GROMACS .gro file of C-alpha atoms in nm:
model
  325
    1MET     CA    1   5.121   0.031   2.679
    2SER     CA    2   4.823   0.130   2.891
    3GLY     CA    3   4.816   0.474   2.729
    4LYS     CA    4   4.807   0.320   2.382
    5ARG     CA    5   4.518   0.090   2.484
    6LYS     CA    6   4.320   0.386   2.618
    7GLU     CA    7   4.392   0.581   2.303
    8SER     CA    8   4.277   0.283   2.096
    9ASP     CA    9   3.958   0.246   2.302
   10THR     CA   10   3.886   0.617   2.271
   11SER     CA   11   3.940   0.601   1.896
   12ALA     CA   12   3.710   0.296   1.866
   13SER     CA   13   3.447   0.469   2.076
   14ALA     CA   14   3.463   0.780   1.859
   15SER     CA   15   3.442   0.564   1.550
   16LYS     CA   16   3.130   0.393   1.684
   17LYS     CA   17   2.967   0.727   1.762
   18HIS     CA   18   3.049   0.853   1.416
   19ARG     CA   19   2.917   0.531   1.265
   20LYS     CA   20   2.592   0.556   1.462
   21SER     CA   21   2.533   0.916   1.348
   22PHE     CA   22   2.609   0.825   0.990
   23THR     CA   23   2.371   0.531   1.005
   24LEU     CA   24   2.080   0.759   1.092
   25GLU     CA   25   2.174   0.989   0.805
   26GLU     CA   26   2.191   0.700   0.563
   27LYS     CA   27   1.858   0.559   0.684
   28LEU     CA   28   1.688   0.890   0.606
   29GLU     CA   29   1.843   0.881   0.261
   30VAL     CA   30   1.721   0.525   0.205
   31LYS     CA   31   1.366   0.620   0.308
   32SER     CA   32   1.374   0.917   0.072
   33GLU     CA   33   1.482   0.699  -0.219
   34LEU     CA   34   1.220   0.438  -0.137
   35LYS     CA   35   0.946   0.701  -0.145
   36LYS     CA   36   1.063   0.816  -0.487
   37GLY     CA   37   1.072   0.454  -0.601
   38SER     CA   38   0.721   0.398  -0.468
   39MET     CA   39   0.581   0.687  -0.672
   40THR     CA   40   0.769   0.575  -0.981
   41ALA     CA   41   0.642   0.220  -0.946
   42MET     CA   42   0.284   0.343  -0.893
   43THR     CA   43   0.309   0.548  -1.212
   44VAL     CA   44   0.457   0.265  -1.420
   45PHE     CA   45   0.201   0.009  -1.303
   46PHE     CA   46  -0.095   0.247  -1.274
   47PRO     CA   47  -0.295   0.092  -1.564
   48LEU     CA   48  -0.294  -0.240  -1.377
   49ASP     CA   49  -0.459  -0.070  -1.080
   50THR     CA   50  -0.719   0.080  -1.315
   51ALA     CA   51  -0.807  -0.265  -1.449
   52ARG     CA   52  -0.829  -0.404  -1.095
   53LEU     CA   53  -1.062  -0.129  -0.975
   54ARG     CA   54  -1.297  -0.166  -1.273
   55LEU     CA   55  -1.335  -0.538  -1.212
   56GLN     CA   56  -1.394  -0.490  -0.839
   57VAL     CA   57  -1.655  -0.216  -0.867
   58ASP     CA   58  -1.834  -0.306  -1.190
   59GLU     CA   59  -1.992  -0.640  -1.101
   60LYS     CA   60  -2.130  -0.701  -1.451
   61ARG     CA   61  -1.799  -0.655  -1.628
   62LYS     CA   62  -1.677  -1.001  -1.721
   63SER     CA   63  -1.363  -1.114  -1.543
   64LYS     CA   64  -1.121  -1.133  -1.835
   65THR     CA   65  -0.745  -1.121  -1.850
   66THR     CA   66  -0.584  -0.795  -1.745
   67HIS     CA   67  -0.459  -0.695  -2.089
   68THR     CA   68  -0.805  -0.764  -2.240
   69VAL     CA   69  -0.971  -0.535  -1.983
   70LEU     CA   70  -0.715  -0.261  -2.050
   71LEU     CA   71  -0.766  -0.290  -2.428
   72GLU     CA   72  -1.144  -0.259  -2.374
   73ILE     CA   73  -1.095   0.055  -2.162
   74ILE     CA   74  -0.865   0.213  -2.422
   75LYS     CA   75  -1.105   0.128  -2.707
   76GLU     CA   76  -1.413   0.266  -2.527
   77GLU     CA   77  -1.264   0.563  -2.340
   78GLY     CA   78  -0.941   0.662  -2.512
   79LEU     CA   79  -0.568   0.598  -2.488
   80LEU     CA   80  -0.518   0.793  -2.164
   81ALA     CA   81  -0.814   0.634  -1.981
   82PRO     CA   82  -0.596   0.380  -1.792
   83TYR     CA   83  -0.417   0.679  -1.634
   84ARG     CA   84  -0.734   0.863  -1.532
   85GLY     CA   85  -0.707   0.980  -1.171
   86TRP     CA   86  -0.328   0.949  -1.159
   87PHE     CA   87  -0.266   1.284  -0.989
   88PRO     CA   88  -0.519   1.235  -0.703
   89VAL     CA   89  -0.380   0.887  -0.637
   90ILE     CA   90  -0.018   1.007  -0.630
   91SER     CA   91  -0.118   1.296  -0.403
   92SER     CA   92  -0.295   1.056  -0.166
   93LEU     CA   93   0.005   0.823  -0.172
   94CYS     CA   94   0.243   1.104  -0.075
   95CYS     CA   95   0.015   1.218   0.210
   96SER     CA   96  -0.037   0.861   0.327
   97ASN     CA   97   0.338   0.788   0.331
   98PHE     CA   98   0.407   1.107   0.523
   99VAL     CA   99   0.139   1.038   0.785
  100TYR     CA  100   0.250   0.676   0.830
  101PHE     CA  101   0.624   0.737   0.862
  102TYR     CA  102   0.584   1.051   1.074
  103THR     CA  103   0.351   0.868   1.315
  104PHE     CA  104   0.571   0.557   1.324
  105ASN     CA  105   0.895   0.746   1.392
  106SER     CA  106   0.734   0.981   1.647
  107LEU     CA  107   0.585   0.691   1.845
  108LYS     CA  108   0.912   0.497   1.819
  109ALA     CA  109   1.108   0.794   1.957
  110LEU     CA  110   0.870   0.816   2.253
  111TRP     CA  111   0.854   0.443   2.325
  112VAL     CA  112   1.204   0.316   2.249
  113LYS     CA  113   1.393   0.629   2.369
  114GLY     CA  114   1.736   0.529   2.238
  115GLN     CA  115   1.702   0.163   2.338
  116HIS     CA  116   1.727  -0.125   2.094
  117SER     CA  117   1.395  -0.179   1.918
  118THR     CA  118   1.250  -0.530   1.880
  119THR     CA  119   1.043  -0.690   1.603
  120GLY     CA  120   0.743  -0.703   1.837
  121LYS     CA  121   0.766  -0.332   1.913
  122ASP     CA  122   0.802  -0.248   1.545
  123LEU     CA  123   0.492  -0.452   1.461
  124VAL     CA  124   0.289  -0.276   1.731
  125LEU     CA  125   0.411   0.065   1.618
  126GLY     CA  126   0.344  -0.024   1.256
  127PHE     CA  127  -0.012  -0.127   1.341
  128VAL     CA  128  -0.083   0.192   1.539
  129ALA     CA  129   0.070   0.408   1.264
  130GLY     CA  130  -0.144   0.223   1.010
  131VAL     CA  131  -0.462   0.291   1.208
  132VAL     CA  132  -0.378   0.662   1.239
  133ASN     CA  133  -0.301   0.670   0.867
  134VAL     CA  134  -0.638   0.514   0.779
  135LEU     CA  135  -0.837   0.752   0.998
  136LEU     CA  136  -0.662   1.062   0.862
  137THR     CA  137  -0.628   0.978   0.491
  138THR     CA  138  -0.943   0.776   0.408
  139PRO     CA  139  -1.123   1.092   0.277
  140LEU     CA  140  -0.842   1.135   0.023
  141TRP     CA  141  -0.876   0.775  -0.096
  142VAL     CA  142  -1.255   0.804  -0.122
  143VAL     CA  143  -1.218   1.110  -0.344
  144ASN     CA  144  -0.943   0.968  -0.565
  145THR     CA  145  -1.135   0.640  -0.610
  146ARG     CA  146  -1.434   0.834  -0.744
  147LEU     CA  147  -1.222   1.058  -0.965
  148LYS     CA  148  -1.045   0.754  -1.103
  149LEU     CA  149  -1.378   0.597  -1.202
  150GLN     CA  150  -1.540   0.916  -1.331
  151GLY     CA  151  -1.626   0.883  -1.700
  152ALA     CA  152  -1.589   0.505  -1.700
  153LYS     CA  153  -1.816   0.299  -1.926
  154PHE     CA  154  -1.978   0.073  -1.667
  155ARG     CA  155  -2.165  -0.247  -1.750
  156ASN     CA  156  -2.366  -0.220  -1.428
  157GLU     CA  157  -2.668   0.011  -1.471
  158ASP     CA  158  -2.708   0.040  -1.092
  159ILE     CA  159  -2.399   0.261  -1.071
  160VAL     CA  160  -2.473   0.633  -1.037
  161PRO     CA  161  -2.227   0.843  -1.245
  162THR     CA  162  -2.035   1.135  -1.091
  163ASN     CA  163  -1.953   1.480  -1.227
  164TYR     CA  164  -1.668   1.623  -1.022
  165LYS     CA  165  -1.456   1.911  -1.155
  166GLY     CA  166  -1.156   1.824  -0.941
  167ILE     CA  167  -1.040   1.717  -0.596
  168MET     CA  168  -1.190   2.013  -0.404
  169ASP     CA  169  -1.517   1.995  -0.595
  170ALA     CA  170  -1.540   1.624  -0.518
  171PHE     CA  171  -1.501   1.697  -0.145
  172HIS     CA  172  -1.768   1.968  -0.170
  173GLN     CA  173  -2.023   1.753  -0.356
  174ILE     CA  174  -1.974   1.448  -0.134
  175ILE     CA  175  -2.024   1.652   0.186
  176ARG     CA  176  -2.322   1.838   0.037
  177ASP     CA  177  -2.504   1.537  -0.110
  178GLU     CA  178  -2.403   1.250   0.119
  179GLY     CA  179  -2.284   1.406   0.443
  180VAL     CA  180  -1.937   1.441   0.589
  181LEU     CA  181  -1.929   1.079   0.713
  182ALA     CA  182  -1.938   0.959   0.352
  183LEU     CA  183  -1.574   1.069   0.327
  184TRP     CA  184  -1.491   0.782   0.564
  185ASN     CA  185  -1.666   0.513   0.358
  186GLY     CA  186  -1.468   0.191   0.373
  187THR     CA  187  -1.293   0.274   0.699
  188PHE     CA  188  -1.370  -0.062   0.863
  189PRO     CA  189  -1.218  -0.283   0.590
  190SER     CA  190  -0.928  -0.037   0.566
  191LEU     CA  191  -0.855  -0.089   0.934
  192LEU     CA  192  -0.854  -0.465   0.883
  193LEU     CA  193  -0.616  -0.421   0.590
  194VAL     CA  194  -0.361  -0.261   0.825
  195PHE     CA  195  -0.252  -0.622   0.889
  196ASN     CA  196  -0.154  -0.660   0.521
  197PRO     CA  197   0.200  -0.513   0.555
  198ALA     CA  198   0.257  -0.718   0.872
  199ILE     CA  199   0.171  -1.038   0.682
  200GLN     CA  200   0.392  -0.930   0.394
  201PHE     CA  201   0.699  -0.850   0.603
  202MET     CA  202   0.652  -1.163   0.815
  203PHE     CA  203   0.678  -1.384   0.506
  204TYR     CA  204   0.955  -1.171   0.355
  205GLU     CA  205   1.171  -1.191   0.667
  206GLY     CA  206   1.100  -1.564   0.695
  207PHE     CA  207   1.212  -1.629   0.337
  208LYS     CA  208   1.511  -1.398   0.385
  209ARG     CA  209   1.629  -1.570   0.704
  210LYS     CA  210   1.626  -1.909   0.531
  211LEU     CA  211   1.834  -1.780   0.241
  212LEU     CA  212   2.082  -1.597   0.465
  213LYS     CA  213   2.167  -1.921   0.645
  214THR     CA  214   2.382  -2.016   0.348
  215ARG     CA  215   2.509  -1.672   0.235
  216LEU     CA  216   2.597  -1.327   0.364
  217GLN     CA  217   2.382  -1.119   0.130
  218LEU     CA  218   2.084  -1.158  -0.102
  219THR     CA  219   2.132  -1.131  -0.474
  220SER     CA  220   1.911  -0.900  -0.681
  221LEU     CA  221   1.713  -1.197  -0.815
  222GLU     CA  222   1.660  -1.347  -0.467
  223ALA     CA  223   1.541  -1.013  -0.324
  224PHE     CA  224   1.303  -0.976  -0.618
  225VAL     CA  225   1.161  -1.329  -0.587
  226ILE     CA  226   1.103  -1.334  -0.210
  227GLY     CA  227   0.959  -0.982  -0.223
  228ALA     CA  228   0.716  -1.097  -0.491
  229LEU     CA  229   0.622  -1.413  -0.302
  230ALA     CA  230   0.565  -1.229   0.027
  231LYS     CA  231   0.342  -0.969  -0.134
  232ALA     CA  232   0.151  -1.234  -0.333
  233VAL     CA  233   0.064  -1.423  -0.014
  234ALA     CA  234  -0.046  -1.108   0.172
  235THR     CA  235  -0.250  -0.981  -0.124
  236THR     CA  236  -0.431  -1.311  -0.182
  237ILE     CA  237  -0.524  -1.346   0.187
  238THR     CA  238  -0.666  -0.994   0.215
  239TYR     CA  239  -0.806  -0.941  -0.137
  240PRO     CA  240  -1.178  -1.000  -0.056
  241MET     CA  241  -1.159  -0.719   0.199
  242GLN     CA  242  -0.986  -0.498  -0.059
  243THR     CA  243  -1.278  -0.560  -0.297
  244ILE     CA  244  -1.529  -0.447  -0.033
  245GLN     CA  245  -1.309  -0.148   0.048
  246SER     CA  246  -1.320  -0.035  -0.318
  247ILE     CA  247  -1.700  -0.073  -0.338
  248LEU     CA  248  -1.751   0.124  -0.019
  249ARG     CA  249  -1.513   0.402  -0.119
  250PHE     CA  250  -1.682   0.437  -0.457
  251GLY     CA  251  -2.023   0.440  -0.289
  252ARG     CA  252  -2.218   0.501  -0.611
  253HIS     CA  253  -2.420   0.179  -0.623
  254ARG     CA  254  -2.797   0.198  -0.579
  255LEU     CA  255  -2.805  -0.029  -0.276
  256ASN     CA  256  -2.889   0.005   0.089
  257PRO     CA  257  -3.037   0.356   0.042
  258GLU     CA  258  -3.136   0.392   0.407
  259ASN     CA  259  -2.771   0.384   0.510
  260ARG     CA  260  -2.571   0.570   0.250
  261THR     CA  261  -2.244   0.573   0.439
  262LEU     CA  262  -2.211   0.195   0.402
  263GLY     CA  263  -1.942   0.191   0.669
  264SER     CA  264  -2.068  -0.048   0.934
  265LEU     CA  265  -1.966  -0.404   1.001
  266LYS     CA  266  -2.319  -0.511   0.904
  267ASN     CA  267  -2.280  -0.362   0.556
  268VAL     CA  268  -1.939  -0.522   0.508
  269PHE     CA  269  -2.087  -0.867   0.572
  270TYR     CA  270  -2.386  -0.777   0.352
  271LEU     CA  271  -2.159  -0.696   0.057
  272LEU     CA  272  -1.951  -1.010   0.111
  273ARG     CA  273  -2.264  -1.229   0.116
  274GLN     CA  274  -2.405  -1.053  -0.188
  275ARG     CA  275  -2.091  -1.113  -0.390
  276VAL     CA  276  -2.069  -1.479  -0.292
  277ARG     CA  277  -2.439  -1.538  -0.357
  278ARG     CA  278  -2.432  -1.380  -0.704
  279PHE     CA  279  -2.088  -1.485  -0.830
  280GLY     CA  280  -1.960  -1.750  -0.588
  281LEU     CA  281  -1.628  -1.721  -0.407
  282VAL     CA  282  -1.467  -1.624  -0.736
  283GLY     CA  283  -1.665  -1.299  -0.720
  284LEU     CA  284  -1.454  -1.188  -0.423
  285TYR     CA  285  -1.140  -1.226  -0.632
  286LYS     CA  286  -1.235  -1.037  -0.949
  287GLY     CA  287  -0.935  -0.834  -1.057
  288LEU     CA  288  -0.689  -1.038  -0.847
  289GLU     CA  289  -0.468  -1.102  -1.149
  290ALA     CA  290  -0.424  -0.728  -1.212
  291LYS     CA  291  -0.374  -0.661  -0.840
  292LEU     CA  292  -0.109  -0.931  -0.810
  293LEU     CA  293   0.075  -0.805  -1.117
  294GLN     CA  294   0.071  -0.448  -0.985
  295THR     CA  295   0.146  -0.504  -0.617
  296VAL     CA  296   0.388  -0.793  -0.662
  297LEU     CA  297   0.596  -0.607  -0.919
  298THR     CA  298   0.584  -0.289  -0.712
  299ALA     CA  299   0.672  -0.465  -0.385
  300ALA     CA  300   0.947  -0.668  -0.547
  301LEU     CA  301   1.095  -0.350  -0.693
  302MET     CA  302   1.079  -0.180  -0.352
  303PHE     CA  303   1.249  -0.471  -0.176
  304LEU     CA  304   1.513  -0.484  -0.447
  305VAL     CA  305   1.585  -0.112  -0.408
  306TYR     CA  306   1.586  -0.150  -0.028
  307GLU     CA  307   1.841  -0.433  -0.033
  308LYS     CA  308   2.066  -0.250  -0.277
  309LEU     CA  309   2.055   0.078  -0.086
  310THR     CA  310   2.120  -0.099   0.243
  311ALA     CA  311   2.417  -0.285   0.095
  312ALA     CA  312   2.553   0.040  -0.049
  313THR     CA  313   2.515   0.211   0.290
  314PHE     CA  314   2.709  -0.064   0.466
  315THR     CA  315   2.980  -0.048   0.201
  316VAL     CA  316   3.021   0.329   0.239
  317MET     CA  317   3.043   0.298   0.615
  318GLY     CA  318   3.308   0.031   0.592
  319LEU     CA  319   3.108  -0.216   0.799
  320LYS     CA  320   3.192  -0.504   0.570
  321HIS     CA  321   3.560  -0.446   0.627
  322SER     CA  322   3.519  -0.422   1.004
  323GLN     CA  323   3.319  -0.746   1.016
  324LYS     CA  324   3.600  -0.933   0.847
  325HIS     CA  325   3.836  -0.820   1.124
   0.00000   0.00000   0.00000
């Protein structure tokens, strides 16, 4: 009897070890699929981001509905204009995702060291990884912002047009004409925006916990809705800083000529005051409709994919069956 118990314990232990190893494998697969989904979503909703950026940067463009702005862009600049700058943005997104996840997982391996991670630790690690990501990838986002707006028909005559031949030429011209620090324009608001994902996941987990009190698993519709709501809250709270971030990254306005890098806290407050003084508080939210449509739909799609992949992983591993027993 004792021998059978030991054999059973040994078998259970081996099963747990196997399950733990398989979980890590499945997590890597989930992350891989999410990255693919992120790029797909960015491509599908890219025109919405184009409309948002035009409204943020071009102060004199009237704040119309998103589809009206997109129709204006197509009429003035051609059918493919809403997709201008797609490749640099996708490239930056891939690099940014790699830097973030590599930093996060490396720091987690050093800090947690096989122990059970907590929500607090994950938030701290996420913040640090976000800061590292901003410092390393901001030059890429400065360049792709300018390439995305190159050739645009601006309403604001104070905007200086660019003439870059590609990503490398953009780097060369910016360093030559504005100095190497110009590649880090918008770093300060970007650092503040590191809190955006934390706000998003805080609300998402809060909504999720309430729903899971009455059921074992979220439906596709529920995952979509709470993902959309969480991202909408986070986006609305941080949008004014995103507007300033876009202006600073673009950096082609004829303002504050004595400090061309426009990266200090003083200049951030200057741009905020200028917007409010000229357009009221509404001026800080130009393009919010397009941003909400893009980010909410993207985030909701990502959460939906995440929930489905996680459920599929648990099913493959037989965890549902073991929980019942």
